[in-house]
């Protein structure tokens, strides 16, 4: 599994999640070694986060 970096920060990333025929993308930030904050999720075909 890979989580590509977004923008200049190496702590903000995207995670693609597959559920059968439905894909979702989660935008998240790595705060520290024990904390991840999920900022938004979207359905894969959509163009922007909600």
C-alpha angles and dihedrals in degrees: 000000000000130000110199118216119246121214125332096320116088089202098065112077146157126237120199113210122194121207106176106285095351122083127194132188122211123200110211142167126219105224099175140326091291103033134069121172118207107214101181145339132212141180109260098244092052117098101218142030123261 
